[in-house]
Structure formats: structure tokens, C-alpha cells
Amino acid sequence: MASLSFTPLVPDAVLIAAGILAALVALAAIVIRGPVALLRAAALVVLVLALANPAFVTQDREPVDDVVALVVDRSTSQRLGDRAQVTQAVREELEQRFGGLRNIELRIIEVGDAAGDAGTELFTGLANGLADVPPERVAGAVMLTDGVVHDIPGSAEDLGFTGPLHALITGYPDEADRQIDLIRAPRYGIVGRTQLIEAKIGERGGTGSAVVTVRRDGERLARREVPTEASFRIPVQIDRAGPNVVEIEVEPLPDELTMANNRAVVTIEGIRENLRVLLVSGEPHAGERTWRNLLRSDANVDLVHFTILRPPEKQDGTPIDELSLIAFPTRELFQDKIGEFDLIIFDRYANQSILPSIYYDNIVRYVREGGAVLLAAGPEFAGRASLARTRLAPIIPGEPTGGVLEEPFKAMLTDTGERHPVTRGLPGSESDPPAWGEWLRVLDTRVTAGQTVMSGAQDRPLLVLERQGEGRVALLLSDHAWLWARGYREGGPHVDLLRRTAHWLMREPALEEEALRATTQGERIFIERQSMADEVASVSVTSPSGAESGVALEPHLPGLFRAEIAGEERGLYTLRNGDLVAFASVGPANPRELVDVFSTREQLADITLETGGSVRRLSRAEGALAVPRIQSVRGDARAYGNDWIGIRPSGSSVVLGVSVMPLALGLLGLLLLLGAVLAAWLGEGRGSAARR
């Protein structure tokens, strides 16, 4: 490719002035001397051209490939039905077809779910994928998607190139699906009260009604038929502190597009309005205030405390109602309102005939129906007035032998205690012997039920935990926990031990012996299994798409097993291990990708037509995919047809080298200038001779 260029040797103003002056001189010479002065004018023109420095430029160019972008949608909605398989097959076919075109570079851009809950951002991926390509080299773009795109620009000018844009749509126009939309989902609830969840079933291609199943912590609460596209309410009783996981599932349609949005999970954190604790102390002793101070330090605890000041050995016939200024309300506490307490603590309490046998029966019934009792025993437990010799005995997990060991000892965790969440990891237990102070007394007791988690002097049981029906019982066989509180021999973790014991009795979820938990961080799922067994089975994980897999758990601490997996899909994962169920949500609770799962042509219609391109659903002829042909078009010709889509090559090239030959410099310029001057001199000389 050749061209003529000028690079003036003087500023433009000087060159223009020189040209004007040369024109005036030449015009004057022609007027005065006649035609013979034309040669002088030619010489002046050559001089001005020499100042303009003309050059003959030759460029060596090589054609370059135009770029066509193939944007492949790999978002969550593209994994529904057979869309992923169709997408892969069409991609491979388009690769072959574009590969057969000359001077065309196919650039494949795969786009997954956007960060956060932004949905499908194909145009952002397109812009990033073509960031290093000049706009004039872009011959067009093809998007392979279900049409659900969330970053469509306002106009074709925002694309950054002028080539046609085509969209090939996966999916079917007659797709059917149901989904649950949560309208109102409470996050907190008071234990013992009912919370209302409001939801709606949306459907396309459905029947107008659907069967909904409601489960709480894996247990079915209700199953009923509700009209679709209309809100309905679900009452849920909050029966425990901590997370109450409510699962709402709608029955699927035949050939439903996806089951990922047929379930919704609401986690309602159960909060006890106030933990009511009844503390009944026997005769005053050094550790009496330990329990009182501990319970009063917890703002969530309403404490009712009574101390029996009369020693059991003092029997003088004084009526019970005359033994104190304020009568001990036994009937009110142990019959009328016993069910209102979350925990009853007997601290060194001996049977003094203050509580009739019927009240002990009430306590037994209270425990088996879900209540909790803690016996902090002292020497009285080994004697004739022991509570173990009353009608409370059926729920006490040990029988005293009558012996009391009075010797210094360090409390030790048993093998069971190292696994139990109440005692596992107590501060100081990591060393051998434990790094805490000594106790001085333990009651010799034969354990008949429950789990011994701590032992005392001569390996005697020290702390026993037992489940009784729906309730729980703890037996602490020493009254010297106060030595830790007072710092005796460097003290010990009395707050951790006593508070954990009390909260286990009141069914704190974090202290359950058998539990399955799942948490998420980014796209990672962390699984934790608490168990008293030495080994646990694999956890079954069900992904949002319904795929199931097993995950083996590795020991982390005694009684604690963990695993970590990648959440490759966004949505709700269900984890099961035996009767235990846990849920983990990767990404937003209601992902934008699953709000509208139906493939569509409408969203991309305007932007594609504005670029001269097209949007079409991938047709299936006799079961096979009919992928449109690829053609090159020129100028403003239409870029699509019934069975083809077009690209618009630009014919771009790159300059490999440039040759510049100056015309007014060097020998050639000198010869032209001398030739013009000589011609003017000879012409004027001949003219003068002719006039003579």
C-alpha cells in the first residue's frame, strides 16, 4: 500500500507565507515578462515543495484474524433439566464450524454465577473477555444461554463493538415448575410459644393446588393441600432453645424442571424468655453461695432460692409452719407451679419431712416429662436422710454406700467425660494431672445409670449425668466445688463446670451428646458431628440439584468429628447422619438464579436485534439439535436467516514495515531544484536574445 505524505521542514505558518510569496512573485513575473516567466514560477513551486518535504510512503501489511466471542453460560439455572448437556453439545459444534472459517479467531468465554447474588452476568464476562481486542476486530458474538441474564446493557452502544450479537437459547417453551416463596419468616421465637411462617407456592404448568409438607428438625408436623399463587400460614411450636429448623416442601409436578426450589428452610432461634431455676439449700455450708452467685450472675436466669435452716437431727416437735418467718411454699412450688421451672437444684438437701412423698412423686413426673434436677450432694446423701432413700430414688442415677472419703484428690475426666461436651476441654484438663486445685471430699456411691464423666478420690464417681424420659438428672457427689471458686491450691474452672452442667440439664443445643451441625464460609461447607461413640458413619449430603454423596468424617477431638467439602452448587444442602439432620445454605438463602428458572427469548431480544443479530431457541429436528450455520456478511447486509447466523469480518490488518522515500531531499531534490533554475535561466536568456 503506497501513499504520499508531507513533513514540512519549517513551521506551517512559514510554509504558508513562503507559498503566498512565491505565488505573488510568479504572478508579477508573468505579468511583466510574459509566458517566459512560467519557468521561474515552476522553480519557485519546486522550492516551496522542497520546504514541504514530500515523501513517498510504502506500507507492508499483513491481514489479521477477526475475533468472534462465544459466551457460554455456566450459571446455576443452566444446570437444570438437560440444559448443561445441550450447552456442551452446541459449544463443541460451534467450535468446529468456526474452526472451518478463514481469518476468524474464536474466543470462548465461560461465565458462571456472579459474586454475591448478582445472578448471571454474561455481558460483564463478554466485556472482560474482549478487553484486549480492538473494537474494529470484533466480527460478532454468540451467547449460549437459557436467556435469564441479569446485566443486559441499555443499548448496543454500550457493548463496545459493532458486530452482530446472537443468542442461542437452551430449554423448552413448555417447562413446568413449582417453587416456594417465603413471605414472612421469623428469625427468633420464645420457647413454648407458636410462630407463624407465611409462604406462597408459585407454579407454571401446574394444577392450581399443591400438597405441602412441614417438618421441624426432621420430624413431620403437618401435611396439607394449599392453593397455588395464594399465601398461606404455617404455625410452628418452638419447643427448644437454639435453632429450630423448619423445612417446608412442596410436592413436585410430573417432569418438573428442578427440585432445587421446592424446599425452603427457616431457622428460628428458640429463646427462653427467662430460665427459671429453683435452688433449695439444706443447712448452711461453705459452698452454698457458689451456686447462688453463679446463677445470679446470669441475666437470663430467674432464681428462686430457699434455705432450710433446721438441721435434720433436730426434732423437737415444732410445727413446720412455725420454723421460719416466711413459710416454705411447698405446695405452690412442687405441685401448682413445678412445671414452670426449667431446673430444680437440691444443694446438700436432706429429707426432713418438709416435702411429703407426693411431692417427690411430682418431681419424678416433672423430670420424665421434660424437667431437670441437679443434686449437689454432701455428707447427708450418705446418711439415713438421703434423697436416695425417698421416692425420688427412681430418677437418681446412683445408690450411696454410706461411705465418705475425706482425702485430697484432683478431679479427673473419665474416658466418657473426655468425649462429653459438658466436660470435654475443661480449662486445665489438657495436662496430666489436670492443672487445677484439689477437692477434699467425695461420697462413695454405686452408679446404677447414666454416664460418669468425672471421677474423684480412689477413682470414685464424682459427676454423673443421666437422661430420664424427656428430662435430665445430674448427680454431683461432692460439696467441695467451692474450693475452686475460692482459689484453693490455685482453684479451678468451677464456672465452666457448673454452668455447663446446668445448661446441659436445660437442654442447651451446643451441649448435646449426639448432634450434627453444618456451617458455611463462602463456598465451603464445614460439617461437625458430636458423638459419644468411638466412630461415626459417613454423612449423606444432598445437593440443591438432588445429587447425593457420602462424606467421611475425621476425628478432631474426643467425641468430635469434622469434615470440609466444597459447595459446588448454590442453594440448600441437606446433611443426614442416622436420625440427625442438618442444613447448609451456600450463597444467598433464596438465590436469584432460582427465582426465575424458565428459559426465555424475550430478555435478549431487544439488544440482539439492535446489533443486527438474532435470538432463537435451539430447535430439535427428529431428536437431534439443529445448530444454525455460520456465514460471513459484508456491509449492512442482514446478519441472520432461518437456519443461519452471520458475522461481519472487518478485514483488519497489521503493519509489518514502512518504507519512506523523500522526494525533496538528497540528490533527487537537488536535481529537481537545479533543473528548474536552469530551465528558467535558459528560457529567459532565449527570450532576451529573441527580443534583441
XYZ file of C-alpha atoms in Angstrom:
692
model
C 0.000 0.000 0.000
C 1.562 3.323 -1.172
C 0.772 6.944 -0.302
C 2.236 10.438 -0.437
C 2.977 12.228 2.821
C 4.354 15.673 3.755
C 6.589 16.513 6.691
C 7.402 20.281 6.475
C 10.939 21.347 7.349
C 9.648 24.692 8.651
C 6.627 25.655 10.737
C 3.308 25.623 8.910
C 2.978 29.420 9.122
C 6.361 29.906 7.432
C 5.497 27.374 4.735
C 2.171 29.108 4.011
C 3.875 32.532 3.895
C 6.526 31.162 1.527
C 3.833 29.706 -0.728
C 1.937 33.014 -0.852
C 5.136 34.979 -1.548
C 6.159 32.553 -4.300
C 2.697 32.855 -5.892
C 2.876 36.690 -5.843
C 6.395 36.739 -7.325
C 5.439 34.265 -10.015
C 2.315 36.257 -10.878
C 4.288 39.510 -11.075
C 6.933 37.865 -13.290
C 4.314 36.527 -15.647
C 2.664 39.956 -15.915
C 5.964 41.758 -16.527
C 7.853 39.208 -18.631
C 5.087 37.207 -20.151
C 4.921 33.460 -20.599
C 8.658 33.078 -20.326
C 8.315 33.687 -16.563
C 6.382 30.432 -16.155
C 9.681 28.597 -15.789
C 10.656 30.885 -12.916
C 7.279 30.182 -11.313
C 7.932 26.463 -11.665
C 11.267 26.874 -9.910
C 9.556 28.676 -7.026
C 6.981 25.881 -6.792
C 9.781 23.323 -6.579
C 11.413 25.372 -3.806
C 8.167 25.545 -1.773
C 7.590 21.811 -2.278
C 11.103 21.184 -1.041
C 10.215 23.038 2.172
C 7.055 20.859 2.498
C 9.348 17.771 2.397
C 7.150 15.382 0.387
C 7.837 11.657 0.675
C 6.602 8.503 -0.998
C 5.447 6.041 1.779
C 5.013 2.310 1.182
C 3.432 0.092 3.935
C 3.904 -3.680 4.192
C 0.637 -5.018 5.728
C -0.498 -8.489 6.804
C -4.174 -9.385 7.351
C -5.105 -10.388 10.958
C -7.865 -12.678 12.182
C -11.118 -11.121 13.292
C -12.402 -12.206 16.699
C -15.762 -13.842 17.400
C -16.727 -14.299 21.073
C -18.636 -17.425 22.121
C -20.081 -16.713 25.597
C -21.070 -19.957 27.345
C -23.496 -19.608 30.269
C -22.487 -21.966 33.122
C -24.702 -20.460 35.812
C -26.912 -22.442 38.194
C -30.026 -22.169 36.027
C -28.070 -23.677 33.126
C -27.709 -26.915 35.101
C -31.467 -27.514 35.158
C -33.001 -30.234 33.037
C -30.821 -31.136 30.044
C -29.508 -27.599 29.548
C -25.944 -28.450 30.570
C -25.762 -31.336 28.082
C -27.296 -29.242 25.291
C -24.915 -26.385 26.041
C -21.860 -28.634 25.832
C -23.002 -30.269 22.588
C -23.739 -26.928 20.892
C -20.456 -25.461 22.082
C -18.495 -28.331 20.527
C -20.447 -27.995 17.271
C -19.846 -24.242 17.084
C -16.138 -24.740 17.745
C -15.931 -26.995 14.699
C -17.898 -24.621 12.494
C -15.943 -21.524 13.418
C -12.746 -23.521 13.057
C -13.559 -24.014 9.374
C -13.719 -20.252 8.672
C -10.624 -18.429 7.427
C -9.207 -15.430 9.288
C -11.585 -15.955 12.233
C -10.385 -16.444 15.814
C -12.986 -17.977 18.129
C -12.635 -16.797 21.709
C -14.629 -18.915 24.180
C -15.729 -17.116 27.367
C -17.294 -19.274 30.100
C -19.359 -17.403 32.692
C -20.558 -18.886 35.988
C -22.609 -17.368 38.799
C -21.610 -13.818 39.640
C -20.302 -12.892 43.071
C -22.848 -12.428 45.820
C -26.381 -12.679 44.473
C -25.846 -10.782 41.218
C -27.141 -13.669 39.117
C -25.935 -14.264 35.546
C -23.641 -11.538 34.179
C -22.891 -12.595 30.600
C -22.208 -9.088 29.302
C -19.672 -8.415 32.037
C -17.924 -11.635 31.051
C -18.094 -10.619 27.370
C -16.505 -7.227 28.084
C -13.741 -8.787 30.185
C -13.050 -11.448 27.576
C -12.662 -8.886 24.762
C -10.797 -6.260 26.795
C -7.564 -6.783 24.795
C -9.231 -6.793 21.350
C -9.640 -3.554 19.334
C -13.353 -2.914 18.673
C -12.875 -2.965 14.875
C -11.548 -6.548 15.048
C -14.696 -7.926 16.727
C -16.722 -9.617 13.983
C -19.565 -10.591 16.309
C -20.562 -12.528 19.419
C -22.706 -15.583 20.156
C -24.254 -16.252 23.569
C -25.172 -19.810 24.506
C -27.611 -19.372 27.412
C -31.085 -20.014 28.790
C -31.868 -16.320 28.310
C -32.045 -15.480 32.034
C -29.414 -12.715 32.120
C -29.140 -10.002 34.765
C -26.703 -7.420 33.292
C -28.184 -6.581 29.886
C -26.941 -3.110 28.781
C -29.331 -0.335 27.900
C -28.246 -0.066 24.259
C -25.926 -1.660 21.710
C -23.539 1.293 22.028
C -22.571 0.020 25.478
C -21.225 -3.224 24.019
C -18.011 -1.610 22.771
C -18.110 -3.202 19.289
C -20.335 -3.007 16.202
C -20.525 -6.658 15.184
C -23.812 -8.584 15.416
C -24.806 -10.291 18.666
C -26.671 -13.598 18.540
C -28.265 -15.582 21.376
C -28.923 -19.327 21.202
C -31.446 -20.285 23.892
C -31.469 -23.645 25.663
C -34.531 -25.077 27.420
C -38.109 -25.609 26.275
C -41.073 -23.232 25.960
C -43.428 -25.618 27.829
C -41.362 -26.095 31.011
C -43.216 -26.760 34.290
C -42.037 -25.905 37.788
C -43.141 -25.152 41.342
C -41.328 -23.049 43.893
C -41.808 -21.847 47.459
C -41.698 -18.125 48.125
C -41.287 -17.096 51.754
C -43.338 -14.010 52.552
C -42.703 -13.792 56.295
C -40.202 -15.925 58.193
C -39.425 -15.079 61.836
C -35.820 -15.425 62.955
C -36.485 -15.715 66.697
C -39.173 -17.256 68.871
C -39.894 -17.735 72.553
C -39.644 -21.357 73.669
C -43.094 -22.774 74.317
C -44.863 -20.319 72.026
C -46.073 -20.553 68.434
C -44.583 -18.654 65.495
C -46.299 -18.145 62.136
C -44.483 -18.630 58.835
C -46.198 -17.160 55.776
C -45.402 -18.560 52.328
C -46.763 -18.912 48.800
C -46.461 -21.641 46.156
C -45.702 -20.311 42.696
C -46.131 -22.607 39.711
C -46.139 -22.737 35.920
C -47.816 -25.552 34.071
C -49.408 -26.738 37.313
C -52.790 -27.779 38.646
C -53.786 -24.839 40.857
C -53.170 -26.641 44.148
C -50.255 -28.436 45.785
C -49.506 -30.636 48.790
C -47.148 -29.046 51.311
C -45.229 -30.954 53.993
C -43.828 -29.150 57.044
C -41.045 -30.640 59.175
C -39.271 -29.373 62.265
C -35.805 -30.796 62.924
C -36.654 -33.687 60.582
C -39.961 -34.530 62.329
C -43.113 -34.075 60.253
C -45.502 -31.545 61.760
C -48.156 -31.197 59.074
C -49.121 -32.179 55.548
C -51.929 -30.364 53.760
C -53.102 -29.157 50.389
C -52.974 -25.436 49.647
C -53.949 -23.355 46.597
C -51.048 -22.122 44.496
C -50.367 -18.432 43.871
C -52.021 -17.615 47.218
C -50.381 -17.039 50.582
C -50.886 -19.480 53.463
C -49.702 -19.617 57.074
C -47.875 -22.349 58.945
C -47.996 -22.385 62.780
C -44.818 -23.776 64.361
C -44.386 -24.518 68.053
C -40.919 -23.536 69.316
C -40.121 -26.418 71.606
C -36.417 -25.965 72.307
C -33.765 -23.341 72.830
C -31.316 -22.827 69.998
C -32.012 -23.389 66.303
C -35.386 -24.882 65.393
C -35.040 -25.854 61.733
C -38.378 -25.742 59.898
C -38.449 -27.307 56.440
C -41.298 -26.593 54.021
C -41.518 -28.867 50.979
C -43.999 -28.754 48.113
C -44.873 -31.833 46.122
C -43.289 -31.666 42.633
C -45.096 -31.692 39.312
C -44.520 -34.501 36.805
C -41.386 -33.731 34.742
C -40.648 -30.721 36.921
C -37.738 -28.572 35.761
C -35.946 -28.598 39.112
C -36.494 -29.674 42.701
C -33.973 -27.127 43.997
C -36.670 -24.531 44.693
C -39.300 -26.949 46.013
C -37.959 -26.607 49.550
C -37.469 -23.688 51.855
C -35.811 -23.824 55.243
C -36.454 -21.375 58.061
C -34.199 -21.459 61.102
C -35.953 -19.992 64.127
C -33.671 -19.373 67.072
C -35.508 -20.520 70.176
C -35.006 -18.152 73.097
C -36.084 -18.906 76.594
C -37.952 -15.893 77.856
C -36.371 -16.408 81.275
C -34.759 -19.541 82.646
C -36.485 -20.233 85.949
C -34.334 -22.093 88.448
C -35.417 -23.294 91.903
C -32.472 -23.660 94.308
C -33.244 -25.491 97.551
C -30.314 -25.485 100.003
C -30.026 -27.596 103.102
C -28.258 -26.403 106.225
C -25.805 -23.541 105.577
C -22.339 -24.640 104.402
C -19.205 -23.086 102.917
C -20.231 -23.711 99.288
C -23.829 -22.538 99.497
C -23.164 -19.174 97.908
C -21.251 -20.740 94.994
C -24.462 -21.875 93.309
C -26.302 -18.700 94.253
C -23.585 -16.401 92.866
C -23.256 -18.432 89.694
C -26.975 -18.366 88.918
C -27.454 -14.724 89.847
C -24.600 -13.703 87.527
C -26.658 -14.916 84.535
C -29.103 -12.192 83.488
C -31.307 -14.783 81.740
C -31.928 -16.726 84.959
C -34.780 -16.022 87.362
C -33.624 -17.606 90.601
C -35.922 -18.727 93.433
C -33.778 -19.721 96.432
C -34.827 -21.286 99.730
C -32.526 -22.437 102.516
C -33.668 -24.970 105.118
C -32.032 -23.771 108.361
C -33.231 -26.604 110.584
C -30.637 -29.406 110.957
C -32.105 -32.860 110.272
C -31.005 -34.198 113.651
C -33.028 -31.556 115.497
C -36.519 -32.939 116.043
C -38.370 -31.031 118.795
C -41.917 -31.234 117.517
C -42.102 -27.626 116.388
C -44.676 -27.360 113.558
C -43.189 -26.817 110.094
C -45.146 -23.580 109.520
C -43.610 -22.091 112.666
C -39.969 -22.749 111.751
C -39.476 -19.538 109.705
C -40.808 -16.060 109.250
C -41.827 -16.898 105.702
C -43.446 -20.271 105.201
C -41.765 -22.615 102.706
C -44.417 -22.738 99.904
C -44.089 -26.452 99.234
C -47.488 -26.913 97.606
C -47.066 -23.915 95.315
C -43.515 -24.884 94.276
C -43.776 -28.648 93.984
C -47.333 -29.092 92.840
C -49.017 -25.993 91.450
C -46.073 -24.356 89.636
C -43.452 -27.080 89.362
C -43.828 -27.171 85.568
C -42.800 -23.518 85.301
C -39.225 -24.272 86.405
C -36.522 -25.218 83.923
C -34.229 -26.617 86.610
C -34.507 -27.664 90.266
C -31.277 -27.835 92.300
C -31.049 -29.615 95.641
C -27.861 -28.337 97.279
C -26.955 -30.542 100.261
C -30.623 -31.084 100.919
C -31.663 -33.846 103.315
C -35.089 -35.407 103.720
C -36.528 -33.619 106.766
C -40.207 -34.482 106.233
C -40.669 -30.976 104.871
C -41.618 -32.413 101.484
C -44.323 -35.069 101.640
C -43.831 -38.155 99.497
C -46.416 -36.969 96.988
C -44.196 -34.012 96.134
C -41.309 -36.349 95.359
C -43.675 -38.151 93.007
C -44.418 -34.794 91.378
C -40.681 -34.180 90.910
C -40.212 -37.606 89.307
C -43.107 -36.914 86.946
C -41.749 -33.413 86.228
C -38.371 -34.866 85.182
C -39.772 -37.600 82.976
C -41.957 -35.065 81.180
C -39.005 -32.827 80.316
C -37.823 -31.182 83.533
C -34.330 -31.211 85.038
C -32.954 -31.901 88.535
C -29.426 -31.417 89.871
C -28.357 -32.996 93.160
C -25.248 -31.353 94.632
C -24.661 -33.884 97.409
C -22.860 -33.593 100.725
C -22.425 -35.952 103.684
C -26.222 -36.039 104.178
C -26.501 -38.043 100.917
C -24.710 -40.974 102.590
C -26.921 -40.974 105.687
C -30.408 -42.056 106.612
C -31.909 -38.734 105.402
C -30.508 -39.203 101.896
C -32.764 -38.253 98.990
C -31.764 -41.620 97.526
C -33.901 -43.209 100.237
C -37.029 -41.290 99.250
C -39.476 -41.738 96.393
C -37.076 -39.605 94.374
C -34.796 -42.664 94.087
C -36.127 -43.846 90.658
C -34.538 -40.855 88.917
C -31.288 -40.695 90.940
C -28.524 -42.465 88.954
C -26.671 -43.812 91.998
C -27.038 -45.502 95.384
C -24.866 -44.277 98.268
C -22.901 -46.988 100.083
C -22.745 -44.892 103.248
C -19.034 -44.212 102.877
C -17.475 -40.734 102.722
C -13.866 -40.400 101.509
C -12.171 -37.474 103.241
C -8.834 -37.035 101.438
C -7.295 -34.583 98.943
C -7.777 -35.512 95.280
C -7.783 -33.946 91.851
C -10.949 -34.419 89.854
C -10.242 -36.431 86.692
C -12.142 -36.765 83.429
C -13.214 -40.297 82.622
C -12.971 -41.710 79.106
C -16.642 -40.808 78.718
C -16.001 -37.336 80.162
C -13.295 -36.647 77.577
C -15.938 -37.095 74.868
C -18.906 -35.491 76.616
C -19.467 -31.800 75.673
C -20.105 -30.874 79.327
C -16.586 -31.787 80.425
C -14.572 -32.022 77.193
C -11.898 -29.372 77.029
C -12.383 -28.018 80.556
C -9.581 -25.462 81.115
C -6.711 -27.301 82.779
C -7.791 -30.803 81.697
C -5.262 -30.914 78.871
C -2.402 -31.738 81.280
C -1.832 -34.905 83.337
C -2.619 -34.490 86.172
C -5.079 -31.663 85.464
C -3.889 -28.138 86.211
C -6.454 -27.349 88.859
C -6.737 -27.478 92.636
C -7.769 -30.340 94.883
C -11.084 -31.220 96.449
C -11.205 -32.846 99.879
C -14.333 -34.991 99.972
C -16.249 -37.418 97.748
C -19.217 -39.671 98.546
C -18.818 -43.359 97.845
C -21.720 -44.214 95.515
C -22.600 -47.130 93.288
C -23.664 -45.726 89.913
C -26.744 -47.519 88.585
C -27.483 -45.478 85.432
C -26.271 -42.601 83.301
C -22.740 -41.611 82.336
C -19.924 -40.925 84.764
C -17.955 -38.035 83.263
C -15.700 -37.160 86.235
C -14.120 -39.281 88.965
C -12.692 -38.394 92.372
C -10.581 -39.989 95.084
C -9.764 -43.665 94.535
C -11.467 -43.443 91.145
C -14.903 -42.990 92.768
C -17.655 -41.408 90.605
C -17.790 -37.639 91.002
C -20.216 -36.316 88.348
C -22.934 -38.483 86.791
C -25.291 -37.336 84.001
C -28.446 -39.214 83.076
C -31.441 -38.837 80.798
C -34.794 -39.789 82.343
C -37.622 -39.943 79.814
C -37.818 -36.470 78.284
C -35.886 -34.915 81.164
C -32.392 -34.994 82.655
C -30.701 -35.527 86.016
C -27.191 -34.683 87.231
C -25.568 -36.036 90.405
C -22.510 -34.182 91.798
C -21.060 -36.378 94.566
C -19.045 -33.727 96.401
C -19.847 -30.427 98.069
C -16.334 -29.022 97.529
C -16.717 -27.258 94.180
C -16.459 -24.059 96.211
C -12.744 -24.781 96.753
C -12.168 -23.995 93.074
C -14.216 -20.802 93.441
C -12.140 -19.709 96.446
C -8.840 -20.380 94.635
C -7.744 -23.210 96.928
C -4.483 -24.679 95.586
C -4.810 -22.386 92.513
C -8.531 -23.144 92.169
C -10.157 -24.465 89.031
C -12.794 -23.921 86.311
C -15.807 -24.018 88.615
C -17.810 -21.582 86.458
C -17.259 -23.677 83.296
C -18.095 -26.944 85.019
C -21.175 -25.838 86.941
C -22.586 -23.640 84.169
C -22.126 -26.325 81.506
C -23.792 -28.869 83.779
C -26.749 -26.581 84.423
C -27.154 -25.694 80.747
C -26.911 -29.338 79.678
C -29.730 -30.061 82.099
C -31.739 -27.260 80.462
C -31.046 -28.780 77.008
C -28.585 -26.259 75.601
C -28.162 -27.372 71.922
C -24.389 -26.806 71.935
C -24.025 -29.364 74.746
C -25.969 -32.229 73.171
C -24.094 -35.553 73.199
C -25.337 -36.507 69.722
C -25.515 -33.628 67.252
C -24.898 -32.859 63.590
C -24.041 -29.295 62.624
C -23.181 -27.608 59.334
C -21.874 -24.116 58.699
C -20.777 -22.363 55.529
C -17.988 -19.955 54.765
C -18.003 -18.708 51.214
C -18.446 -21.815 49.075
C -17.058 -24.222 51.705
C -19.272 -26.366 53.948
C -17.933 -27.346 57.359
C -19.518 -30.430 58.924
C -19.273 -31.234 62.633
C -20.560 -34.378 64.310
C -20.692 -34.678 68.099
C -20.987 -38.271 69.307
C -20.212 -40.397 72.326
C -19.248 -43.279 70.017
C -15.666 -44.054 69.024
C -16.582 -43.984 65.327
C -19.368 -42.438 63.274
C -20.820 -43.308 59.893
C -20.395 -41.134 56.819
C -22.669 -38.157 56.404
C -25.061 -38.236 53.457
C -25.049 -34.907 51.616
C -27.847 -33.982 49.198
C -27.025 -31.043 46.922
C -29.576 -28.461 45.686
C -29.887 -30.361 42.395
C -30.719 -33.588 44.248
C -27.363 -35.337 43.795
C -26.330 -37.430 46.807
C -22.846 -38.186 48.074
C -21.220 -39.563 51.214
C -18.667 -37.661 53.265
C -16.354 -39.457 55.686
C -15.681 -37.648 58.962
C -12.255 -37.425 60.561
C -11.650 -37.367 64.351
C -10.865 -33.864 65.585
C -11.180 -34.165 69.350
C -12.524 -36.996 71.529
C -16.208 -37.199 70.689
C -15.920 -34.609 67.902
C -15.621 -35.426 64.179
C -15.268 -32.957 61.334
C -15.132 -32.696 57.551
C -14.955 -29.944 54.961
C -16.410 -30.056 51.450
C -16.826 -27.680 48.534
C -20.317 -26.342 47.843
C -20.126 -26.521 44.059
C -23.810 -25.629 43.688
C -25.588 -22.666 45.170
C -28.624 -23.406 47.246
C -29.685 -25.579 50.172
C -27.728 -28.719 51.114
C -29.277 -31.393 53.328
C -26.993 -33.450 55.564
C -28.121 -36.652 57.280
C -26.424 -38.997 59.700
C -28.776 -41.571 61.116
C -31.710 -39.698 62.633
C -29.803 -36.405 62.718
C -30.443 -33.776 60.051
C -28.639 -30.500 59.356
C -28.871 -27.906 56.600
C -26.307 -25.652 54.966
C -27.048 -22.867 52.513
C -24.330 -21.926 50.017
C -24.833 -18.452 48.663
C -27.996 -16.444 49.321
C -30.919 -18.112 51.068
C -33.145 -17.524 48.013
C -30.666 -17.353 45.074
C -31.539 -15.014 42.253
C -30.664 -17.808 39.849
C -33.539 -19.924 41.162
C -36.173 -17.198 41.476
C -36.994 -17.430 37.754
C -35.807 -20.702 36.240
C -37.707 -20.655 32.933
C -35.729 -20.163 29.723
C -36.778 -17.127 27.700
C -36.080 -15.306 24.428
C -37.650 -12.015 25.438
C -34.905 -10.665 27.707
C -32.228 -10.638 24.965
C -34.499 -9.794 22.007
C -34.013 -6.005 22.001
C -30.230 -5.889 22.402
C -29.584 -8.582 19.772
C -31.876 -7.004 17.172
C -30.285 -3.589 17.764
C -26.886 -5.006 16.778
C -28.320 -6.663 13.671
C -28.211 -10.085 15.298
C -30.886 -12.539 16.366
C -32.208 -14.556 19.303
C -33.524 -18.050 18.714
C -34.325 -21.177 20.646
C -32.195 -24.181 19.745
C -34.551 -26.361 17.713
C -34.579 -30.133 17.764
C -35.205 -31.885 14.478
C -36.045 -35.584 14.907
C -34.365 -35.609 18.329
C -31.120 -34.013 17.095
C -30.054 -30.444 17.761
C -30.346 -28.131 14.751
C -27.433 -25.728 15.252
C -27.583 -22.724 12.865
C -24.969 -22.379 10.112
C -22.311 -19.641 10.291
C -21.964 -17.177 7.393
C -19.879 -14.067 6.741
C -21.762 -10.926 5.693
C -20.493 -7.592 4.394
C -21.568 -4.025 4.945
C -25.078 -3.516 6.231
C -26.400 -6.843 4.991
C -28.758 -8.761 7.280
C -26.787 -10.980 9.669
C -29.261 -13.821 10.207
C -31.647 -16.116 8.386
C -33.966 -19.011 9.072
C -31.168 -21.507 9.591
C -28.037 -19.360 9.830
C -26.407 -16.585 11.804
C -23.876 -14.161 10.420
C -20.665 -12.476 11.461
C -19.233 -9.304 9.932
C -15.442 -9.557 9.286
C -13.624 -6.220 9.175
C -10.647 -7.166 7.020
C -8.268 -5.722 9.590
C -4.506 -5.955 9.113
C -1.295 -5.073 10.934
C 1.635 -3.058 9.528
C 4.797 -5.148 9.384
C 7.052 -2.374 7.941
C 7.056 1.107 6.396
C 9.321 2.377 3.556
C 9.726 6.162 3.208
C 11.399 7.725 0.127
C 11.785 11.548 0.424
C 11.147 13.415 -2.824
C 12.629 16.824 -1.932
C 15.773 15.777 -0.083
C 19.053 14.324 -1.271
C 20.176 14.051 -4.904
C 16.683 13.866 -6.376
C 15.563 17.072 -4.673
C 18.758 18.838 -5.661
C 18.418 17.760 -9.311
C 14.789 18.966 -9.433
C 15.683 22.338 -7.931
C 18.743 22.816 -10.207
C 16.760 21.657 -13.207
C 14.010 24.203 -12.514
C 16.519 27.053 -12.033
C 18.487 26.075 -15.167
C 15.307 25.815 -17.189
C 14.215 29.269 -16.013
C 17.656 30.780 -16.814
C 17.827 29.250 -20.292
C 14.244 30.217 -21.045
C 14.694 33.815 -20.007
C 18.064 34.007 -21.882
C 16.471 32.872 -25.123
C 13.634 35.291 -24.634
C 16.034 38.199 -24.222
C 18.034 37.206 -27.342
C 14.868 36.983 -29.365
C 13.844 40.489 -28.348
C 17.247 41.851 -29.471
